Tab-separated table of C-alpha atoms in Angstrom:
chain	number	residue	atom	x	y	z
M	1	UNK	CA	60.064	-143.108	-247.114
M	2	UNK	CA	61.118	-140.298	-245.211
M	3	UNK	CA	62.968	-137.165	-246.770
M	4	UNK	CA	66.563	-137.941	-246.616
M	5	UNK	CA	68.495	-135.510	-244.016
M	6	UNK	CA	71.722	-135.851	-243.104
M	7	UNK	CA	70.412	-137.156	-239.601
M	8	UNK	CA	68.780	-139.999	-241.159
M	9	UNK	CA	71.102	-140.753	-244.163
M	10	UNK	CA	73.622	-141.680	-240.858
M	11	UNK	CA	71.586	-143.701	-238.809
M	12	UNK	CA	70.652	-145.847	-242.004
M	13	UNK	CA	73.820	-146.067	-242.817
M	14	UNK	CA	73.507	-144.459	-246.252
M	15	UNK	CA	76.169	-142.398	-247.649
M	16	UNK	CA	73.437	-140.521	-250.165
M	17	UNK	CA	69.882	-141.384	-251.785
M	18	UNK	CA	69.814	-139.564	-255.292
M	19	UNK	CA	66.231	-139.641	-257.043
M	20	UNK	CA	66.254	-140.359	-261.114
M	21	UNK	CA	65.421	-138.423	-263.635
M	22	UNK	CA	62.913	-139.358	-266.367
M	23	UNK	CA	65.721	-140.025	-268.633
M	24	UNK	CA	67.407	-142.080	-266.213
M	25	UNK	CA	64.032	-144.060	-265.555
M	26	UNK	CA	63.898	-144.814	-268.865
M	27	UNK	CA	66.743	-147.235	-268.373
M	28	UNK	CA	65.821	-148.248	-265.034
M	29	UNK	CA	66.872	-151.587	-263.652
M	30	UNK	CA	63.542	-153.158	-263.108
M	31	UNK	CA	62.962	-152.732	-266.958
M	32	UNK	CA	66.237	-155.044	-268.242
M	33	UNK	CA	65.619	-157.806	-269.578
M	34	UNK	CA	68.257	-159.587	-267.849
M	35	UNK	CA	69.251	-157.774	-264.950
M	36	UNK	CA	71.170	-160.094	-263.026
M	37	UNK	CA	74.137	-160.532	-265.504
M	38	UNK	CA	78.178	-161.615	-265.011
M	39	UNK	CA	81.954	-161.175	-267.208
M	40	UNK	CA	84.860	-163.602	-267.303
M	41	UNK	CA	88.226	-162.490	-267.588
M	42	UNK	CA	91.633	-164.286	-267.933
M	43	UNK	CA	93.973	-162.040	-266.434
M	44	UNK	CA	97.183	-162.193	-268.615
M	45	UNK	CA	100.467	-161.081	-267.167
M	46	UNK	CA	103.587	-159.610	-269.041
M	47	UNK	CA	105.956	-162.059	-270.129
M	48	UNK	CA	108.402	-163.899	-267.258
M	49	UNK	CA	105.487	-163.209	-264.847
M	50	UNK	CA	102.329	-164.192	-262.601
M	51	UNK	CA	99.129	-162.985	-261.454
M	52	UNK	CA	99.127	-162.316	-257.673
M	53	UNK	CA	95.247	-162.870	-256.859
M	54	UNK	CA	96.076	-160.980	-253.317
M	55	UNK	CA	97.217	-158.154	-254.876
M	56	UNK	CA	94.536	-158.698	-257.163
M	57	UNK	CA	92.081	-158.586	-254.905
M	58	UNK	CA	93.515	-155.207	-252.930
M	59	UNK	CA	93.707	-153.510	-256.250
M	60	UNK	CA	89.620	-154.184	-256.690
M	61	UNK	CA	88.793	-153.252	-253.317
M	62	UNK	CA	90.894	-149.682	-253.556
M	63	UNK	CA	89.072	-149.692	-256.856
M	64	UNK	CA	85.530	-150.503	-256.054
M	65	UNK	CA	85.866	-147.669	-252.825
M	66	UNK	CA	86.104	-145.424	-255.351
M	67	UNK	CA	83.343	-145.321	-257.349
M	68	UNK	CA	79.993	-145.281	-256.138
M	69	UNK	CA	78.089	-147.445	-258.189
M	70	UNK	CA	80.172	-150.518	-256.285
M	71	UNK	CA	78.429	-149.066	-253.049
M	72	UNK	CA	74.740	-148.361	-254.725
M	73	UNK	CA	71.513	-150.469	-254.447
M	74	UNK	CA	68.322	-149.720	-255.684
M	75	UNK	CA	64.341	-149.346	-254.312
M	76	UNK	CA	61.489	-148.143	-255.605
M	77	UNK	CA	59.890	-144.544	-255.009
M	78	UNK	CA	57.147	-144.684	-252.817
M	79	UNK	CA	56.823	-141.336	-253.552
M	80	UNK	CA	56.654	-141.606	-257.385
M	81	UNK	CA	56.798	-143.925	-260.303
M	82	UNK	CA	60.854	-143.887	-260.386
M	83	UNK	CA	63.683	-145.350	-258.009
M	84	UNK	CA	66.408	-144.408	-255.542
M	85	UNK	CA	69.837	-144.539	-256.326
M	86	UNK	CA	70.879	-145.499	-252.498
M	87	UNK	CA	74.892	-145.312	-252.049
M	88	UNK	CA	75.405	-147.244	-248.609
M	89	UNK	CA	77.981	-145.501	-246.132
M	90	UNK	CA	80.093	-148.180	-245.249
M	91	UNK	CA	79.446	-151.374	-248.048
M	92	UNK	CA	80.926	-154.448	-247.876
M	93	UNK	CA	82.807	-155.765	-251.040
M	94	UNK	CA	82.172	-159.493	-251.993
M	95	UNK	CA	85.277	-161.154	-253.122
M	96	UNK	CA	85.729	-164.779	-253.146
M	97	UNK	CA	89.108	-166.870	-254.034
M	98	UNK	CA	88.933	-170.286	-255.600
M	99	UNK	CA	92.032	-173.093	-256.067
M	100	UNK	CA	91.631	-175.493	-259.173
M	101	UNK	CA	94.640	-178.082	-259.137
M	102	UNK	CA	93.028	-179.765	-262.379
M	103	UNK	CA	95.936	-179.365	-265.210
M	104	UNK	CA	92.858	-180.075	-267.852
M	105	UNK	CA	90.828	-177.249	-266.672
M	106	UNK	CA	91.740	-173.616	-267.257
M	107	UNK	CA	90.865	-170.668	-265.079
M	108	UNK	CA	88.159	-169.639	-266.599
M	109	UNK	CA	86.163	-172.685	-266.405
M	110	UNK	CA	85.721	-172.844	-262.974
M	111	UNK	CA	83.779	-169.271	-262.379
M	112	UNK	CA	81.768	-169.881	-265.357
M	113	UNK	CA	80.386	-173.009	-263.606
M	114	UNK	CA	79.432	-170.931	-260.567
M	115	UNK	CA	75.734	-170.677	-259.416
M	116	UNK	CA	75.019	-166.661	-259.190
M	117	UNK	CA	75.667	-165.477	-256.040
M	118	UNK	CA	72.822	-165.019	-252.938
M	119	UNK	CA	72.213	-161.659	-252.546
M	120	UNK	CA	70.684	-159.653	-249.597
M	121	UNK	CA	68.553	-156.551	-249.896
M	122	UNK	CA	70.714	-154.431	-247.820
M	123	UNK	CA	74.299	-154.807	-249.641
M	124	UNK	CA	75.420	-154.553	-253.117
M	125	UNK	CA	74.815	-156.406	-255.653
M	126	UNK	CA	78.483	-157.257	-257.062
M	127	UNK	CA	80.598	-159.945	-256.571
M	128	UNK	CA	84.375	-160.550	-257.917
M	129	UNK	CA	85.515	-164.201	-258.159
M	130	UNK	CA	89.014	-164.795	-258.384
M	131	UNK	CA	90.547	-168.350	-259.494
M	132	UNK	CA	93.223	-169.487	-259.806
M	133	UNK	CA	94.338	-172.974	-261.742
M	134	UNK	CA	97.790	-174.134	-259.445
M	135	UNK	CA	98.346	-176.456	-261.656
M	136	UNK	CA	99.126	-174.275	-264.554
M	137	UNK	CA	99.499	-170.506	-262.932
M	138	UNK	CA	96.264	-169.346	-265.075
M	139	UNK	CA	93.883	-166.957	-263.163
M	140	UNK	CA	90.556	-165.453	-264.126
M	141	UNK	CA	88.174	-163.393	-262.772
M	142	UNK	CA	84.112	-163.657	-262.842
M	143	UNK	CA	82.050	-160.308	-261.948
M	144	UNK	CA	78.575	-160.503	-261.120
M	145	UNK	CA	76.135	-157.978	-260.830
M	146	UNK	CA	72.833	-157.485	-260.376
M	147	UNK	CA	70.891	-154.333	-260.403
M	148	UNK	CA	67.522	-155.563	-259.384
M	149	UNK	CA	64.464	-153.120	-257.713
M	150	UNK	CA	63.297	-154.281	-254.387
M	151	UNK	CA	59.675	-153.604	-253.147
M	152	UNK	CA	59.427	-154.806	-249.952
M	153	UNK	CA	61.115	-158.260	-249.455
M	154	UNK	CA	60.547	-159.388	-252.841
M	155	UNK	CA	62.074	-158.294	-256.396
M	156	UNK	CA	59.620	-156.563	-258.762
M	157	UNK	CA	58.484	-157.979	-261.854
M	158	UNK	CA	60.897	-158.859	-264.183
M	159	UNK	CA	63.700	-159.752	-261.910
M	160	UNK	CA	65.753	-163.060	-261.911
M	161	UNK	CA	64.034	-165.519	-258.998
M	162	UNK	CA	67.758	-166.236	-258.026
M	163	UNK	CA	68.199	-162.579	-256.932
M	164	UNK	CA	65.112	-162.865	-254.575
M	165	UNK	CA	65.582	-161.989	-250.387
M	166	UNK	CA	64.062	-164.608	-248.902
């Protein structure tokens, strides 16, 4: 990998490449046992009130420009044993909405039923699912993430098959 320059760090379209520290390779991605790994949440709102999942949605994507992590993916170090933190310039944010009208079924059933997400090598590896039950006014939200090392095309060792590019 070439050094990164500010020349370079444009054209790729990467807003930064920080290397880790021992310390920090310690806890490196690769070595989780479970690195592909998602929350549910039933978003409860004050009394006489309901959960806008628009708003909802605007609020995470103001949120998630903020902090890096939301724009980072990971690669191995050709140049040592440790990784690359690589913070992408412009990310994309992956936000899905999902309708239940099924009275029986609360919010937070549906994104616990949902396969992990498909992800590609060259975006982020989080996803926000918001649902919504219509039938009752219940919403949840499911976050995925995944934090996987990529060598090539394929995942390293120790990485979740459903995370592979393929």
């Amino acid at each position: 990998m070439a050094a990164a320059t500010a020349d370079n760090l444009a054209v790729l379209g990467f807003s930064d490449i920080l290397n880790q520290n021992v310390a920090e390779r310690e806890y490196s991605p690769a070595r989780l046992r479970m690195p592909c790994i998602y929350w549910v949440w039933n978003c409860i709102p004050p009394a006489d009130a309901c959960v806008d999942s628009d708003k909802l949605e605007t609020a995470w994507r103001a949120a998630a420009l903020e902090h890096p992590i939301y724009a980072t993916i990971f690669a191995l170090d050709d140049t040592s044993e440790g990784f690359l933190q690589v913070v992408l310039r412009n990310p994309t944010f992956s936000i899905q909405q999902i309708t239940t009208k099924d009275g029986n079924m609360t919010a937070a059933h549906i994104p616990a039923m949902r396969p992990r997400p498909k992800w590609t090598k060259a975006s982020p590896r989080h996803m926000l699912t918001i649902c919504t039950n219509v039938a009752t006014g219940q919403v949840a939200c499911r976050f995925d993430i995944c934090h996987t090392l990529y060598c090539t095309n394929v995942p390293c060792p120790g990485c979740h098959e459903t995370s592979a590019v393929r």
